Tab-separated table of C-alpha atoms in Angstrom:
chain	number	residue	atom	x	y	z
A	1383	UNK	CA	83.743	106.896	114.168
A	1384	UNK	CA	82.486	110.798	114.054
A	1385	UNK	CA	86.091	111.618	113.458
A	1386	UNK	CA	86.528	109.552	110.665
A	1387	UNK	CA	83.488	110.410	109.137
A	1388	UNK	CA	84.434	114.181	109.385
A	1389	UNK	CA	87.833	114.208	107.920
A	1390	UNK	CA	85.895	112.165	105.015
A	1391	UNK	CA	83.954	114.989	104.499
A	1392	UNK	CA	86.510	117.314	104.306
A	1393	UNK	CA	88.840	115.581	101.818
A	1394	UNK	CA	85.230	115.330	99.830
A	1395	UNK	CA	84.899	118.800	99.993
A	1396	UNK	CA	88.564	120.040	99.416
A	1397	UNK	CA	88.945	117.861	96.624
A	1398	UNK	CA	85.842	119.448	94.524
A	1399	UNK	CA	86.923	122.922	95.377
A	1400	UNK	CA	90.563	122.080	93.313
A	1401	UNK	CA	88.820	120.597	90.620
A	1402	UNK	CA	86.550	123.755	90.689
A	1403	UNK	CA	89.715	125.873	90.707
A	1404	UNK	CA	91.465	124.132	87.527
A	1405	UNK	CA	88.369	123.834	85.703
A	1406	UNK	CA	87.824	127.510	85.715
A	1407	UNK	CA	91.742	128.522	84.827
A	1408	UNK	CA	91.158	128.478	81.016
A	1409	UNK	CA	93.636	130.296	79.536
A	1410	UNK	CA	92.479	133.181	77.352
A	1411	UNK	CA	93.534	133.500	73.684
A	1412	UNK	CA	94.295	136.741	71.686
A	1413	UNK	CA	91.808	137.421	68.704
A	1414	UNK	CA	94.035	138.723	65.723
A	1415	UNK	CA	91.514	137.792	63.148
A	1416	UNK	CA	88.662	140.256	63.811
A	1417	UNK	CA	89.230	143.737	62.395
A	1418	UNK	CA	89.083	147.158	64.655
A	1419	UNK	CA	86.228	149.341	63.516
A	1420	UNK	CA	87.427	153.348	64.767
A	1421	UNK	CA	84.288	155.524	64.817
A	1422	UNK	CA	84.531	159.377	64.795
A	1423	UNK	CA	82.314	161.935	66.065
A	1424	UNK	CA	79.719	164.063	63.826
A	1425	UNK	CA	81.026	167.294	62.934
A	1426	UNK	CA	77.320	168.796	63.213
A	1427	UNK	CA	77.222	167.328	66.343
A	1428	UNK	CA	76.800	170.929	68.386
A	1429	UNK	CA	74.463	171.665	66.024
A	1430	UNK	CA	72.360	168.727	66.224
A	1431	UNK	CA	71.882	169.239	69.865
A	1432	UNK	CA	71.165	172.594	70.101
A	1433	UNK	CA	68.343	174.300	71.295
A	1434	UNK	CA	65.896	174.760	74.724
A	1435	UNK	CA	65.360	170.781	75.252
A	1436	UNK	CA	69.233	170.337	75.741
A	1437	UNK	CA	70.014	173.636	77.565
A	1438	UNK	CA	70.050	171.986	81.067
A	1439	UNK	CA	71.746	174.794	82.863
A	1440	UNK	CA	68.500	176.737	82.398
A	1441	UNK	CA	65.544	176.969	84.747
A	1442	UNK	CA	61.950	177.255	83.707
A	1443	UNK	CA	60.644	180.172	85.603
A	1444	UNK	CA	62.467	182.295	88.031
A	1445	UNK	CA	62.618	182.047	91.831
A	1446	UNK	CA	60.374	185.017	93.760
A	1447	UNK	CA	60.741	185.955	97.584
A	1448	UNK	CA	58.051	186.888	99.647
A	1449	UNK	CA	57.265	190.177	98.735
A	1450	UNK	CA	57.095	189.061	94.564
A	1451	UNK	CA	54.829	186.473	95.497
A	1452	UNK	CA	52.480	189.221	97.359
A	1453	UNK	CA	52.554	191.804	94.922
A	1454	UNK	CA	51.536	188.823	92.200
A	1455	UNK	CA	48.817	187.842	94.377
A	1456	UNK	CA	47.890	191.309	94.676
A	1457	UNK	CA	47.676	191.988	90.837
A	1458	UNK	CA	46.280	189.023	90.352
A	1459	UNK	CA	43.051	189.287	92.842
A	1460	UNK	CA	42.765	192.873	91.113
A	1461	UNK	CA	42.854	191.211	87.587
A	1462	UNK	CA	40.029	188.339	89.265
A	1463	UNK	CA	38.054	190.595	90.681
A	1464	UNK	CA	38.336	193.766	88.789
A	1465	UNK	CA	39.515	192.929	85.415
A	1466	UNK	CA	42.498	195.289	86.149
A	1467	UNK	CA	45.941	193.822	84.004
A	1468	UNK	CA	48.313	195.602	85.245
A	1469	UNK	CA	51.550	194.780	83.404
A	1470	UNK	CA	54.407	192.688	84.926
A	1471	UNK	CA	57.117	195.848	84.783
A	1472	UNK	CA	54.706	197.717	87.042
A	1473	UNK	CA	54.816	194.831	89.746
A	1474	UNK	CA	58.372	195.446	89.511
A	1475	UNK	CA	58.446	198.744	90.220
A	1476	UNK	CA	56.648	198.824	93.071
A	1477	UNK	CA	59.153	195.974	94.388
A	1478	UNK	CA	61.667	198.569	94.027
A	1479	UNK	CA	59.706	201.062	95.499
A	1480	UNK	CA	58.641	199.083	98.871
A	1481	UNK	CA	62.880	198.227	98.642
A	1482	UNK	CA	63.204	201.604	99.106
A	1483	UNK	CA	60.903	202.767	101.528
A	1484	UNK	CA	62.132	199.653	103.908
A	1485	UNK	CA	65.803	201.253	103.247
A	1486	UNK	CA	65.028	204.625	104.367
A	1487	UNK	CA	63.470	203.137	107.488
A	1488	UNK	CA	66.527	201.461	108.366
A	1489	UNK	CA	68.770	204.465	107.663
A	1490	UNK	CA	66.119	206.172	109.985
A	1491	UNK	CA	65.979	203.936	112.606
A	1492	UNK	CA	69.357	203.267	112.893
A	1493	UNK	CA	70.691	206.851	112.927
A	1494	UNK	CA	68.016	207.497	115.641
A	1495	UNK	CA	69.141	204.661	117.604
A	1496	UNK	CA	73.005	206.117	117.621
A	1497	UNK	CA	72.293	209.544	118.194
A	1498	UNK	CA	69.698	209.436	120.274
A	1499	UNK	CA	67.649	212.544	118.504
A	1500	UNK	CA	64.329	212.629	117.963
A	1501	UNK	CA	62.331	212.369	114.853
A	1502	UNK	CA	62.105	216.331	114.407
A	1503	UNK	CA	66.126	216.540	114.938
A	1504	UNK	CA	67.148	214.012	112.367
A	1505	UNK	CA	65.954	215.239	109.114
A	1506	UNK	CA	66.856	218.729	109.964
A	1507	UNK	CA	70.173	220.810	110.905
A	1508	UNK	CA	70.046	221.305	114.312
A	1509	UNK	CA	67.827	224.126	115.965
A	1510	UNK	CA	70.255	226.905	116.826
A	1511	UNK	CA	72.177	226.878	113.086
A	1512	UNK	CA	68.714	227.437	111.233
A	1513	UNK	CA	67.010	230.420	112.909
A	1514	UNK	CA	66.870	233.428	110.684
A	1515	UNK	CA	69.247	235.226	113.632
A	1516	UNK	CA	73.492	234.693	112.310
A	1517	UNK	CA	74.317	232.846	115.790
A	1518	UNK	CA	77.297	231.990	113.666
A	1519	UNK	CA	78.551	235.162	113.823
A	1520	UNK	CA	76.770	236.754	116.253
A	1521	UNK	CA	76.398	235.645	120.199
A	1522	UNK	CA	73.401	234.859	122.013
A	1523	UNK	CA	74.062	237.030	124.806
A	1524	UNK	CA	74.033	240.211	122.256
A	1525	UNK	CA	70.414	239.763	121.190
A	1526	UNK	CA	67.663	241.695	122.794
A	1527	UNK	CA	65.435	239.014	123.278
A	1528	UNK	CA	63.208	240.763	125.168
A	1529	UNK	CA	62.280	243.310	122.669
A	1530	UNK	CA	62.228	240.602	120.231
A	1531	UNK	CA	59.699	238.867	121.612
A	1532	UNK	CA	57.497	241.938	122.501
A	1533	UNK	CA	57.211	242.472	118.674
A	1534	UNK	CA	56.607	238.997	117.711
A	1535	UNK	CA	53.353	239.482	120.376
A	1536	UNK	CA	52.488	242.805	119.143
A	1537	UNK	CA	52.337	240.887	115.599
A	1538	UNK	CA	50.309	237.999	116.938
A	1539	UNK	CA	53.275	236.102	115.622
A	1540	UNK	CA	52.978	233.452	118.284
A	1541	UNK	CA	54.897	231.006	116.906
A	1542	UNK	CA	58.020	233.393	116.358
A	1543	UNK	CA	57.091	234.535	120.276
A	1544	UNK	CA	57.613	230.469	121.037
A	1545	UNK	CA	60.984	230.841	119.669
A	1546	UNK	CA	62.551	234.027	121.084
A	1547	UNK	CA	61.636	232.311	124.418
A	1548	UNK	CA	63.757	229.413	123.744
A	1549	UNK	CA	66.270	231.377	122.433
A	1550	UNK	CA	66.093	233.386	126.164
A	1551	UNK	CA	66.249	230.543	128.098
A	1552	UNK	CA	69.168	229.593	126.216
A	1553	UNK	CA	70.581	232.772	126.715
A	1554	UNK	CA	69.783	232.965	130.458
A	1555	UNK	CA	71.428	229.421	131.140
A	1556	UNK	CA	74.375	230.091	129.826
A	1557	UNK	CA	74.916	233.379	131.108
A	1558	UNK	CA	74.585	231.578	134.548
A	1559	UNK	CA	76.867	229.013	133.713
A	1560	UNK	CA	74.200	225.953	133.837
A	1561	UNK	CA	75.247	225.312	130.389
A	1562	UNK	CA	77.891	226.817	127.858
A	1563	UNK	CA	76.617	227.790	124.520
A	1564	UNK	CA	76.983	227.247	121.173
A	1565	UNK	CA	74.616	227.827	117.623
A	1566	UNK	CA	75.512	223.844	116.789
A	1567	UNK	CA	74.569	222.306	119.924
A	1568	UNK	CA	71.365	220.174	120.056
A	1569	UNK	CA	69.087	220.009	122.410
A	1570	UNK	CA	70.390	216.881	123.763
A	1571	UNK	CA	73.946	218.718	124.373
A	1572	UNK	CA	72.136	220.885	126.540
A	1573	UNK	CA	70.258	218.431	128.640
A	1574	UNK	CA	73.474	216.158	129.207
A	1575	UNK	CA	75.201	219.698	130.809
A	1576	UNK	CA	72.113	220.650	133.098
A	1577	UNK	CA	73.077	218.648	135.815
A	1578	UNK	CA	70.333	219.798	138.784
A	1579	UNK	CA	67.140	217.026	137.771
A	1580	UNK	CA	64.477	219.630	138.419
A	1581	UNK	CA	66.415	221.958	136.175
A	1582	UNK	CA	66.823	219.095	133.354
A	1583	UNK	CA	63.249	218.415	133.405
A	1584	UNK	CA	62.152	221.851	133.043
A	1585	UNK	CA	64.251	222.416	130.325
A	1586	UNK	CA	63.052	219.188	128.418
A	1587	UNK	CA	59.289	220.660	129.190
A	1588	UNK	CA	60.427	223.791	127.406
A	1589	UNK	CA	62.274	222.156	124.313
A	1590	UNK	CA	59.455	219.834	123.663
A	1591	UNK	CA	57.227	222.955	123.344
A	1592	UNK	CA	59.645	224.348	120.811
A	1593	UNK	CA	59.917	221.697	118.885
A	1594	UNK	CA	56.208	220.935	118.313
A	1595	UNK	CA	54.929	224.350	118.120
A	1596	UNK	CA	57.945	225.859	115.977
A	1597	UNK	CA	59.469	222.726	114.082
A	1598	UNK	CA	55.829	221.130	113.821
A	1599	UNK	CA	54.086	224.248	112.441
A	1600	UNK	CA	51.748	224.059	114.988
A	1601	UNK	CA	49.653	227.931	114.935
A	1602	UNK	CA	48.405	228.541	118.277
A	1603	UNK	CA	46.076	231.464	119.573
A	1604	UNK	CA	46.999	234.238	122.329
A	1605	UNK	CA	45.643	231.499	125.208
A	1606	UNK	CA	47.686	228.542	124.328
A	1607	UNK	CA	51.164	231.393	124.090
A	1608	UNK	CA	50.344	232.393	127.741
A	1609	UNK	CA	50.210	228.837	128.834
A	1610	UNK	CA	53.249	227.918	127.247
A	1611	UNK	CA	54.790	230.945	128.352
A	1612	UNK	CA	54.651	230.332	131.631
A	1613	UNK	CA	56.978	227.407	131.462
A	1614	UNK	CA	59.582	229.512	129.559
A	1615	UNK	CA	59.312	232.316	132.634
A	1616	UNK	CA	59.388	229.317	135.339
A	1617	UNK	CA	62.851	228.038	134.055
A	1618	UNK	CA	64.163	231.421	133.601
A	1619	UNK	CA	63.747	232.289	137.306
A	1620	UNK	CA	65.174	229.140	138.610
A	1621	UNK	CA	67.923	229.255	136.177
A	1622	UNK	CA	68.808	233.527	137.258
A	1623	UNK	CA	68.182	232.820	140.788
A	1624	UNK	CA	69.127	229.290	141.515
């Protein structure tokens, strides 16, 4: 009986979907009466639609990084609070500027990193090419340091005194064969050829007083020469008698 009653059902419902089917397939029938309209554009079209509303490519305001957006916040607490208006170009400018200065410090930091000279070494030529004394031409061992110094003293010229006694320890090592010699070396050459560690560190001791009290200007009195001095003697007598 359920059998029955479902294949009635199914012949119900197969039945409607035909009917659906060839109720729906209408054919469709080609309008020749109506007549074709063809529309054309405006020739003043472009112009119509010209101006800021319809340029979409173009961005109110302009995008700032970090450092705009400081300076601006800058100027404008000074404009708050002072009444300063400093004009937009100026802003500008110092962007440029603080570009520049960052630059430099890169260049700096990065030529110090590969070279391994200190801050003193980098910006000038290196210490034996710039002394008054043609090393160029003329070899260390020729010079009469000795005397050279003595009138430096005699002039209380104690920062000229400073550097005769590097040039004599120069002199003195190389004559000894602790290091060879030459008017474009940098300190740093010389330290890599010193091989004996108590020898190296003297001779670092030494080059750091050059550097600060010749290369940094620094005027010191009779006292602080005979301190120093005695460092300069030291290596010498290691470096002539071993």
């Amino acid at each position: 009986m359920i059998k029955l009653a479902a294949s009635i059902y199914c012949f119900f419902v197969l039945f409607s979907g035909l009917a659906q089917v060839e109720k729906d397939s209408v054919p469709l029938t080609q309008d020749t009466n109506s007549k074709l309209l063809l529309r054309t554009l405006d020739e003043n079209l472009t112009q119509k639609y010209q101006g800021k509303e319809f340029e979409y490519d173009i961005r109110d305001g302009e995008s700032q990084n970090f450092l705009a957006r400081f300076l601006n916040w800058v100027m404008n607490g000074l404009r708050d609070v002072f009444g300063i208006d400093i004009p937009p170009g100026i802003t500008k400018i110092l962007e440029y500027l603080i570009y520049g200065l960052m630059a430099a410090l890169a260049i700096y930091l990065l030529i110090r990193f590969l070279t391994g000279e200190n801050a003193s070494a980098i910006f000038r030529k290196k210490e034996a090419a710039t002394i008054n004394l043609n090393l160029a031409e003329e070899h260390i061992e020729s010079l009469d340091l000795d005397a050279m110094i003595s009138d430096a003293i005699e002039q209380r010229n104690y920062r000229l005194a400073i550097r005769y006694q590097y040039l004599k320890v120069l002199k003195t090592l190389s004559q000894h064969r602790i290091i060879e010699w030459h008017y474009e070396k940098t300190n740093q050459d010389y330290e890599k050829e010193i091989t004996a560690p108590k020898m190296r560190q003297l001779f670092k001791d030494v080059s750091y007083l050059y550097d600060h009290i010749w290369y940094g200007e620094q005027e010191i009195d009779d006292l602080k020469y005979q301190a120093a001095e005695i460092k300069f003697v030291n290596i010498n007598n290691i470096g002539t008698h071993g």
